[in-house]
């Protein structure tokens, strides 16, 4: 209650400057600001847009969960990244040069910053992209995704291409190559093992997709990454 009261007082003080949006350091802080906005009869997002951080699944009454625009960090990927890098360093401590890697967050756009048809479009993008990223090595597992969206496969593929700007197959291939780049540059695993792990069934298909995304063959890309400490891959 004290935090909401403080946020309400702060909002009254800054309203003279006509702010349109606030980016909060966490979803919990965003929830406090949201409660203060409700008490001051400010509409979200019509009067004030709110963005949080860390996708903490806070319940926003009366909307419930998953209405807050936020920045999601993949903590499982961060942990896996650290373990894989440490294991490879232990296996070959003198062979590897320092490597800079990045595990970026993802902006999840929801109803606290947009409304109406734009919110529905953002929901489709979030659900579809989250699912495909989680299951890219398994072909996307569309049979599990389509019931959530209430769509059949042809309708989903058409809408995905219209709203994402690429085909489902091309997007899945890009995700597989993204993961392959990380494994090539941060581990010493054989290329054949990597292409199988990320979901490619054909070596030739892997080579075509890798060249299309990077402009190089996998082995050439690996060699360049090992000799350039600023060319760290993105997971």
PDB file of C-alpha atoms in Angstrom:
ATOM      1  CA  UNK A   1       0.000   0.000   0.000  1.00  0.00           C
ATOM      2  CA  UNK A   2       2.820   2.384   0.833  1.00  0.00           C
ATOM      3  CA  UNK A   3       4.457   1.763  -2.534  1.00  0.00           C
ATOM      4  CA  UNK A   4       1.199   2.420  -4.393  1.00  0.00           C
ATOM      5  CA  UNK A   5       0.645   5.606  -2.382  1.00  0.00           C
ATOM      6  CA  UNK A   6       4.152   6.797  -3.253  1.00  0.00           C
ATOM      7  CA  UNK A   7       3.603   5.984  -6.931  1.00  0.00           C
ATOM      8  CA  UNK A   8       0.286   7.881  -6.898  1.00  0.00           C
ATOM      9  CA  UNK A   9       1.956  10.957  -5.403  1.00  0.00           C
ATOM     10  CA  UNK A  10       4.760  10.729  -7.933  1.00  0.00           C
ATOM     11  CA  UNK A  11       2.302  10.450 -10.815  1.00  0.00           C
ATOM     12  CA  UNK A  12       0.474  13.570  -9.666  1.00  0.00           C
ATOM     13  CA  UNK A  13       3.804  15.421  -9.628  1.00  0.00           C
ATOM     14  CA  UNK A  14       4.899  14.359 -13.120  1.00  0.00           C
ATOM     15  CA  UNK A  15       1.536  14.630 -14.918  1.00  0.00           C
ATOM     16  CA  UNK A  16       2.227  18.303 -15.616  1.00  0.00           C
ATOM     17  CA  UNK A  17       4.940  17.111 -18.028  1.00  0.00           C
ATOM     18  CA  UNK A  18       2.372  14.969 -19.939  1.00  0.00           C
ATOM     19  CA  UNK A  19       4.287  11.671 -19.996  1.00  0.00           C
ATOM     20  CA  UNK A  20       2.994   9.139 -22.510  1.00  0.00           C
ATOM     21  CA  UNK A  21       4.793   6.012 -21.276  1.00  0.00           C
ATOM     22  CA  UNK A  22       6.957   4.601 -18.506  1.00  0.00           C
ATOM     23  CA  UNK A  23       9.523   1.801 -18.673  1.00  0.00           C
ATOM     24  CA  UNK A  24       9.866   0.174 -15.243  1.00  0.00           C
ATOM     25  CA  UNK A  25      12.847  -1.743 -13.876  1.00  0.00           C
ATOM     26  CA  UNK A  26      10.709  -4.806 -13.151  1.00  0.00           C
ATOM     27  CA  UNK A  27       7.202  -6.152 -13.677  1.00  0.00           C
ATOM     28  CA  UNK A  28       6.573  -5.719  -9.944  1.00  0.00           C
ATOM     29  CA  UNK A  29       7.307  -1.999 -10.177  1.00  0.00           C
ATOM     30  CA  UNK A  30       5.067  -1.815 -13.257  1.00  0.00           C
ATOM     31  CA  UNK A  31       2.271  -3.424 -11.236  1.00  0.00           C
ATOM     32  CA  UNK A  32       2.640  -0.766  -8.508  1.00  0.00           C
ATOM     33  CA  UNK A  33       2.505   1.980 -11.128  1.00  0.00           C
ATOM     34  CA  UNK A  34      -0.525   0.359 -12.728  1.00  0.00           C
ATOM     35  CA  UNK A  35      -2.388   0.292  -9.394  1.00  0.00           C
ATOM     36  CA  UNK A  36      -1.610   3.988  -8.899  1.00  0.00           C
ATOM     37  CA  UNK A  37      -2.894   4.758 -12.413  1.00  0.00           C
ATOM     38  CA  UNK A  38      -6.175   2.972 -11.668  1.00  0.00           C
ATOM     39  CA  UNK A  39      -6.665   5.006  -8.488  1.00  0.00           C
ATOM     40  CA  UNK A  40      -6.093   8.209 -10.500  1.00  0.00           C
ATOM     41  CA  UNK A  41      -8.493   7.044 -13.245  1.00  0.00           C
ATOM     42  CA  UNK A  42      -5.715   6.891 -15.841  1.00  0.00           C
ATOM     43  CA  UNK A  43      -6.463   4.454 -18.644  1.00  0.00           C
ATOM     44  CA  UNK A  44      -3.828   1.938 -19.728  1.00  0.00           C
ATOM     45  CA  UNK A  45      -2.643   2.323 -22.456  1.00  0.00           C
ATOM     46  CA  UNK A  46      -4.879   5.155 -23.710  1.00  0.00           C
ATOM     47  CA  UNK A  47      -3.612   7.696 -21.164  1.00  0.00           C
ATOM     48  CA  UNK A  48      -0.332   6.075 -20.180  1.00  0.00           C
ATOM     49  CA  UNK A  49       1.549   3.081 -21.564  1.00  0.00           C
ATOM     50  CA  UNK A  50       3.552   0.895 -19.166  1.00  0.00           C
ATOM     51  CA  UNK A  51       6.431  -1.495 -19.873  1.00  0.00           C
ATOM     52  CA  UNK A  52       8.002  -3.808 -17.298  1.00  0.00           C
ATOM     53  CA  UNK A  53      11.092  -6.015 -17.247  1.00  0.00           C
ATOM     54  CA  UNK A  54      11.771  -9.759 -16.749  1.00  0.00           C
ATOM     55  CA  UNK A  55       8.311 -11.173 -17.621  1.00  0.00           C
ATOM     56  CA  UNK A  56       7.487 -12.130 -14.025  1.00  0.00           C
ATOM     57  CA  UNK A  57       3.877 -13.171 -14.731  1.00  0.00           C
ATOM     58  CA  UNK A  58       2.298 -10.610 -12.396  1.00  0.00           C
ATOM     59  CA  UNK A  59      -1.522 -10.628 -12.223  1.00  0.00           C
ATOM     60  CA  UNK A  60      -3.011  -7.288 -13.330  1.00  0.00           C
ATOM     61  CA  UNK A  61      -6.618  -7.095 -12.140  1.00  0.00           C
ATOM     62  CA  UNK A  62      -9.082  -7.185 -13.791  1.00  0.00           C
ATOM     63  CA  UNK A  63      -7.086  -8.336 -16.840  1.00  0.00           C
ATOM     64  CA  UNK A  64      -5.188 -11.159 -15.140  1.00  0.00           C
ATOM     65  CA  UNK A  65      -1.833 -12.367 -16.423  1.00  0.00           C
ATOM     66  CA  UNK A  66      -0.004 -11.597 -19.644  1.00  0.00           C
ATOM     67  CA  UNK A  67      -1.198  -8.071 -20.325  1.00  0.00           C
ATOM     68  CA  UNK A  68       2.043  -6.259 -19.500  1.00  0.00           C
ATOM     69  CA  UNK A  69       4.523  -5.331 -22.210  1.00  0.00           C
ATOM     70  CA  UNK A  70       7.878  -6.428 -20.853  1.00  0.00           C
ATOM     71  CA  UNK A  71      11.423  -7.504 -21.674  1.00  0.00           C
ATOM     72  CA  UNK A  72      11.908 -11.245 -21.290  1.00  0.00           C
ATOM     73  CA  UNK A  73      15.249 -12.784 -20.433  1.00  0.00           C
ATOM     74  CA  UNK A  74      15.756 -16.477 -21.199  1.00  0.00           C
ATOM     75  CA  UNK A  75      17.353 -17.567 -17.941  1.00  0.00           C
ATOM     76  CA  UNK A  76      17.459 -21.205 -19.039  1.00  0.00           C
ATOM     77  CA  UNK A  77      19.415 -20.185 -22.138  1.00  0.00           C
ATOM     78  CA  UNK A  78      21.732 -18.000 -20.071  1.00  0.00           C
ATOM     79  CA  UNK A  79      22.418 -20.898 -17.708  1.00  0.00           C
ATOM     80  CA  UNK A  80      22.915 -23.367 -20.546  1.00  0.00           C
ATOM     81  CA  UNK A  81      25.222 -20.917 -22.291  1.00  0.00           C
ATOM     82  CA  UNK A  82      27.383 -20.564 -19.181  1.00  0.00           C
ATOM     83  CA  UNK A  83      27.614 -24.314 -18.616  1.00  0.00           C
ATOM     84  CA  UNK A  84      28.493 -25.046 -22.247  1.00  0.00           C
ATOM     85  CA  UNK A  85      31.183 -22.382 -22.347  1.00  0.00           C
ATOM     86  CA  UNK A  86      32.658 -23.574 -19.048  1.00  0.00           C
ATOM     87  CA  UNK A  87      32.651 -27.213 -20.158  1.00  0.00           C
ATOM     88  CA  UNK A  88      34.370 -26.398 -23.431  1.00  0.00           C
ATOM     89  CA  UNK A  89      36.964 -24.277 -21.629  1.00  0.00           C
ATOM     90  CA  UNK A  90      37.742 -27.154 -19.254  1.00  0.00           C
ATOM     91  CA  UNK A  91      38.074 -29.546 -22.188  1.00  0.00           C
ATOM     92  CA  UNK A  92      40.511 -27.307 -24.084  1.00  0.00           C
ATOM     93  CA  UNK A  93      41.774 -24.514 -21.781  1.00  0.00           C
ATOM     94  CA  UNK A  94      44.712 -23.424 -23.943  1.00  0.00           C
ATOM     95  CA  UNK A  95      43.223 -23.816 -27.387  1.00  0.00           C
ATOM     96  CA  UNK A  96      40.405 -21.298 -27.010  1.00  0.00           C
ATOM     97  CA  UNK A  97      40.797 -17.538 -27.254  1.00  0.00           C
ATOM     98  CA  UNK A  98      38.501 -15.199 -25.291  1.00  0.00           C
ATOM     99  CA  UNK A  99      35.009 -15.220 -26.781  1.00  0.00           C
ATOM    100  CA  UNK A 100      32.329 -12.596 -26.434  1.00  0.00           C
ATOM    101  CA  UNK A 101      28.833 -14.043 -26.566  1.00  0.00           C
ATOM    102  CA  UNK A 102      25.443 -12.425 -26.237  1.00  0.00           C
ATOM    103  CA  UNK A 103      22.139 -13.729 -24.910  1.00  0.00           C
ATOM    104  CA  UNK A 104      19.802 -10.813 -25.628  1.00  0.00           C
ATOM    105  CA  UNK A 105      16.419 -10.217 -24.067  1.00  0.00           C
ATOM    106  CA  UNK A 106      13.210 -10.138 -26.088  1.00  0.00           C
ATOM    107  CA  UNK A 107      10.611  -7.372 -26.123  1.00  0.00           C
ATOM    108  CA  UNK A 108       7.176  -8.916 -25.506  1.00  0.00           C
ATOM    109  CA  UNK A 109       4.488  -6.488 -26.665  1.00  0.00           C
ATOM    110  CA  UNK A 110       1.137  -6.801 -24.898  1.00  0.00           C
ATOM    111  CA  UNK A 111      -1.951  -4.738 -24.060  1.00  0.00           C
ATOM    112  CA  UNK A 112      -0.329  -2.319 -21.600  1.00  0.00           C
ATOM    113  CA  UNK A 113       1.198  -0.457 -24.559  1.00  0.00           C
ATOM    114  CA  UNK A 114      -1.231  -1.153 -27.401  1.00  0.00           C
ATOM    115  CA  UNK A 115      -4.958  -1.833 -27.723  1.00  0.00           C
ATOM    116  CA  UNK A 116      -7.585  -3.206 -30.067  1.00  0.00           C
ATOM    117  CA  UNK A 117      -6.518  -4.974 -33.268  1.00  0.00           C
ATOM    118  CA  UNK A 118      -2.880  -4.088 -32.623  1.00  0.00           C
ATOM    119  CA  UNK A 119      -3.059  -5.996 -29.319  1.00  0.00           C
ATOM    120  CA  UNK A 120      -4.534  -9.054 -31.032  1.00  0.00           C
ATOM    121  CA  UNK A 121      -1.791  -8.907 -33.628  1.00  0.00           C
ATOM    122  CA  UNK A 122       0.847  -8.671 -30.914  1.00  0.00           C
ATOM    123  CA  UNK A 123      -0.705 -11.663 -29.117  1.00  0.00           C
ATOM    124  CA  UNK A 124      -0.457 -13.742 -32.293  1.00  0.00           C
ATOM    125  CA  UNK A 125       3.176 -12.751 -32.796  1.00  0.00           C
ATOM    126  CA  UNK A 126       4.076 -13.484 -29.170  1.00  0.00           C
ATOM    127  CA  UNK A 127       2.395 -16.896 -29.024  1.00  0.00           C
ATOM    128  CA  UNK A 128       3.630 -18.012 -32.443  1.00  0.00           C
ATOM    129  CA  UNK A 129       7.216 -16.799 -32.085  1.00  0.00           C
ATOM    130  CA  UNK A 130       7.571 -18.087 -28.511  1.00  0.00           C
ATOM    131  CA  UNK A 131       6.347 -21.531 -29.530  1.00  0.00           C
ATOM    132  CA  UNK A 132       8.532 -21.790 -32.624  1.00  0.00           C
ATOM    133  CA  UNK A 133      11.619 -20.684 -30.700  1.00  0.00           C
ATOM    134  CA  UNK A 134      10.955 -23.338 -28.068  1.00  0.00           C
ATOM    135  CA  UNK A 135      10.433 -26.108 -30.641  1.00  0.00           C
ATOM    136  CA  UNK A 136      12.535 -25.168 -33.682  1.00  0.00           C
ATOM    137  CA  UNK A 137      14.601 -28.375 -33.470  1.00  0.00           C
ATOM    138  CA  UNK A 138      11.382 -30.422 -33.594  1.00  0.00           C
ATOM    139  CA  UNK A 139       9.979 -28.835 -36.729  1.00  0.00           C
ATOM    140  CA  UNK A 140       7.970 -26.270 -34.800  1.00  0.00           C
ATOM    141  CA  UNK A 141       5.413 -28.789 -33.419  1.00  0.00           C
ATOM    142  CA  UNK A 142       2.565 -26.952 -35.118  1.00  0.00           C
ATOM    143  CA  UNK A 143       0.109 -29.625 -34.005  1.00  0.00           C
ATOM    144  CA  UNK A 144       0.519 -28.280 -30.449  1.00  0.00           C
ATOM    145  CA  UNK A 145       0.403 -24.610 -31.476  1.00  0.00           C
ATOM    146  CA  UNK A 146      -2.610 -24.491 -33.804  1.00  0.00           C
ATOM    147  CA  UNK A 147      -5.267 -25.311 -31.150  1.00  0.00           C
ATOM    148  CA  UNK A 148      -3.976 -22.445 -28.990  1.00  0.00           C
ATOM    149  CA  UNK A 149      -4.540 -20.032 -31.876  1.00  0.00           C
ATOM    150  CA  UNK A 150      -7.785 -21.604 -33.091  1.00  0.00           C
ATOM    151  CA  UNK A 151      -6.413 -21.931 -36.626  1.00  0.00           C
ATOM    152  CA  UNK A 152      -5.677 -24.672 -39.111  1.00  0.00           C
ATOM    153  CA  UNK A 153      -2.234 -25.057 -40.699  1.00  0.00           C
ATOM    154  CA  UNK A 154      -2.917 -23.201 -44.009  1.00  0.00           C
ATOM    155  CA  UNK A 155      -4.488 -20.219 -42.204  1.00  0.00           C
ATOM    156  CA  UNK A 156      -1.636 -20.076 -39.719  1.00  0.00           C
ATOM    157  CA  UNK A 157       1.049 -20.184 -42.423  1.00  0.00           C
ATOM    158  CA  UNK A 158      -0.695 -17.447 -44.386  1.00  0.00           C
ATOM    159  CA  UNK A 159      -1.102 -15.181 -41.368  1.00  0.00           C
ATOM    160  CA  UNK A 160       2.446 -15.864 -40.196  1.00  0.00           C
ATOM    161  CA  UNK A 161       3.853 -14.786 -43.555  1.00  0.00           C
ATOM    162  CA  UNK A 162       1.671 -11.675 -43.615  1.00  0.00           C
ATOM    163  CA  UNK A 163       2.502 -10.531 -40.075  1.00  0.00           C
ATOM    164  CA  UNK A 164       6.068 -11.788 -39.589  1.00  0.00           C
ATOM    165  CA  UNK A 165       7.262 -11.162 -43.141  1.00  0.00           C
ATOM    166  CA  UNK A 166       8.676 -14.626 -43.824  1.00  0.00           C
ATOM    167  CA  UNK A 167       7.488 -18.209 -44.092  1.00  0.00           C
ATOM    168  CA  UNK A 168       7.314 -20.597 -41.161  1.00  0.00           C
ATOM    169  CA  UNK A 169       9.929 -22.843 -42.785  1.00  0.00           C
ATOM    170  CA  UNK A 170      12.330 -19.948 -43.368  1.00  0.00           C
ATOM    171  CA  UNK A 171      11.871 -18.718 -39.804  1.00  0.00           C
ATOM    172  CA  UNK A 172      12.537 -22.178 -38.354  1.00  0.00           C
ATOM    173  CA  UNK A 173      15.667 -22.505 -40.495  1.00  0.00           C
ATOM    174  CA  UNK A 174      16.927 -19.134 -39.235  1.00  0.00           C
ATOM    175  CA  UNK A 175      16.403 -20.231 -35.624  1.00  0.00           C
ATOM    176  CA  UNK A 176      18.307 -23.458 -36.276  1.00  0.00           C
ATOM    177  CA  UNK A 177      21.192 -21.574 -37.852  1.00  0.00           C
ATOM    178  CA  UNK A 178      21.231 -19.123 -34.951  1.00  0.00           C
ATOM    179  CA  UNK A 179      21.697 -22.035 -32.544  1.00  0.00           C
ATOM    180  CA  UNK A 180      24.228 -23.721 -34.863  1.00  0.00           C
ATOM    181  CA  UNK A 181      26.329 -20.538 -34.945  1.00  0.00           C
ATOM    182  CA  UNK A 182      26.532 -20.567 -31.178  1.00  0.00           C
ATOM    183  CA  UNK A 183      27.542 -24.239 -31.040  1.00  0.00           C
ATOM    184  CA  UNK A 184      30.122 -23.811 -33.803  1.00  0.00           C
ATOM    185  CA  UNK A 185      31.823 -20.872 -32.152  1.00  0.00           C
ATOM    186  CA  UNK A 186      31.616 -21.927 -28.509  1.00  0.00           C
ATOM    187  CA  UNK A 187      32.111 -25.705 -28.640  1.00  0.00           C
ATOM    188  CA  UNK A 188      34.313 -28.185 -30.476  1.00  0.00           C
ATOM    189  CA  UNK A 189      31.458 -30.516 -31.434  1.00  0.00           C
ATOM    190  CA  UNK A 190      31.574 -32.035 -34.947  1.00  0.00           C
ATOM    191  CA  UNK A 191      29.466 -30.254 -37.548  1.00  0.00           C
ATOM    192  CA  UNK A 192      27.467 -33.434 -38.199  1.00  0.00           C
ATOM    193  CA  UNK A 193      26.455 -33.582 -34.526  1.00  0.00           C
ATOM    194  CA  UNK A 194      25.506 -29.894 -34.500  1.00  0.00           C
ATOM    195  CA  UNK A 195      23.274 -30.029 -37.564  1.00  0.00           C
ATOM    196  CA  UNK A 196      21.416 -33.019 -36.103  1.00  0.00           C
ATOM    197  CA  UNK A 197      21.012 -31.312 -32.720  1.00  0.00           C
ATOM    198  CA  UNK A 198      19.444 -28.182 -34.201  1.00  0.00           C
ATOM    199  CA  UNK A 199      16.973 -30.161 -36.306  1.00  0.00           C
ATOM    200  CA  UNK A 200      18.434 -30.537 -39.799  1.00  0.00           C
ATOM    201  CA  UNK A 201      17.990 -33.967 -41.365  1.00  0.00           C
ATOM    202  CA  UNK A 202      20.102 -33.291 -44.447  1.00  0.00           C
ATOM    203  CA  UNK A 203      23.705 -32.104 -44.525  1.00  0.00           C
ATOM    204  CA  UNK A 204      23.108 -30.370 -47.851  1.00  0.00           C
ATOM    205  CA  UNK A 205      20.042 -28.551 -46.528  1.00  0.00           C
ATOM    206  CA  UNK A 206      22.072 -27.394 -43.533  1.00  0.00           C
ATOM    207  CA  UNK A 207      24.844 -26.089 -45.803  1.00  0.00           C
ATOM    208  CA  UNK A 208      22.375 -24.184 -48.007  1.00  0.00           C
ATOM    209  CA  UNK A 209      20.622 -22.582 -45.041  1.00  0.00           C
ATOM    210  CA  UNK A 210      23.894 -21.738 -43.298  1.00  0.00           C
ATOM    211  CA  UNK A 211      25.329 -20.038 -46.377  1.00  0.00           C
ATOM    212  CA  UNK A 212      22.077 -18.142 -46.893  1.00  0.00           C
ATOM    213  CA  UNK A 213      22.084 -16.807 -43.321  1.00  0.00           C
ATOM    214  CA  UNK A 214      25.820 -16.156 -42.869  1.00  0.00           C
ATOM    215  CA  UNK A 215      27.394 -16.041 -46.338  1.00  0.00           C
ATOM    216  CA  UNK A 216      29.924 -18.709 -45.314  1.00  0.00           C
ATOM    217  CA  UNK A 217      30.289 -22.444 -44.975  1.00  0.00           C
ATOM    218  CA  UNK A 218      30.033 -23.729 -41.370  1.00  0.00           C
ATOM    219  CA  UNK A 219      33.731 -24.585 -41.020  1.00  0.00           C
ATOM    220  CA  UNK A 220      34.810 -21.226 -42.437  1.00  0.00           C
ATOM    221  CA  UNK A 221      32.427 -19.443 -40.091  1.00  0.00           C
ATOM    222  CA  UNK A 222      33.769 -21.411 -37.122  1.00  0.00           C
ATOM    223  CA  UNK A 223      37.367 -20.541 -38.006  1.00  0.00           C
ATOM    224  CA  UNK A 224      36.528 -16.851 -38.382  1.00  0.00           C
ATOM    225  CA  UNK A 225      34.648 -16.801 -35.062  1.00  0.00           C
ATOM    226  CA  UNK A 226      37.599 -18.386 -33.244  1.00  0.00           C
ATOM    227  CA  UNK A 227      39.949 -15.727 -34.615  1.00  0.00           C
ATOM    228  CA  UNK A 228      37.756 -12.717 -33.891  1.00  0.00           C
ATOM    229  CA  UNK A 229      36.882 -12.119 -30.256  1.00  0.00           C
ATOM    230  CA  UNK A 230      34.344  -9.456 -31.243  1.00  0.00           C
ATOM    231  CA  UNK A 231      32.355 -11.794 -33.481  1.00  0.00           C
ATOM    232  CA  UNK A 232      30.582 -13.653 -30.714  1.00  0.00           C
ATOM    233  CA  UNK A 233      27.390 -15.417 -31.788  1.00  0.00           C
ATOM    234  CA  UNK A 234      23.950 -14.648 -30.485  1.00  0.00           C
ATOM    235  CA  UNK A 235      21.913 -17.420 -28.929  1.00  0.00           C
TER     236      UNK A 235
END
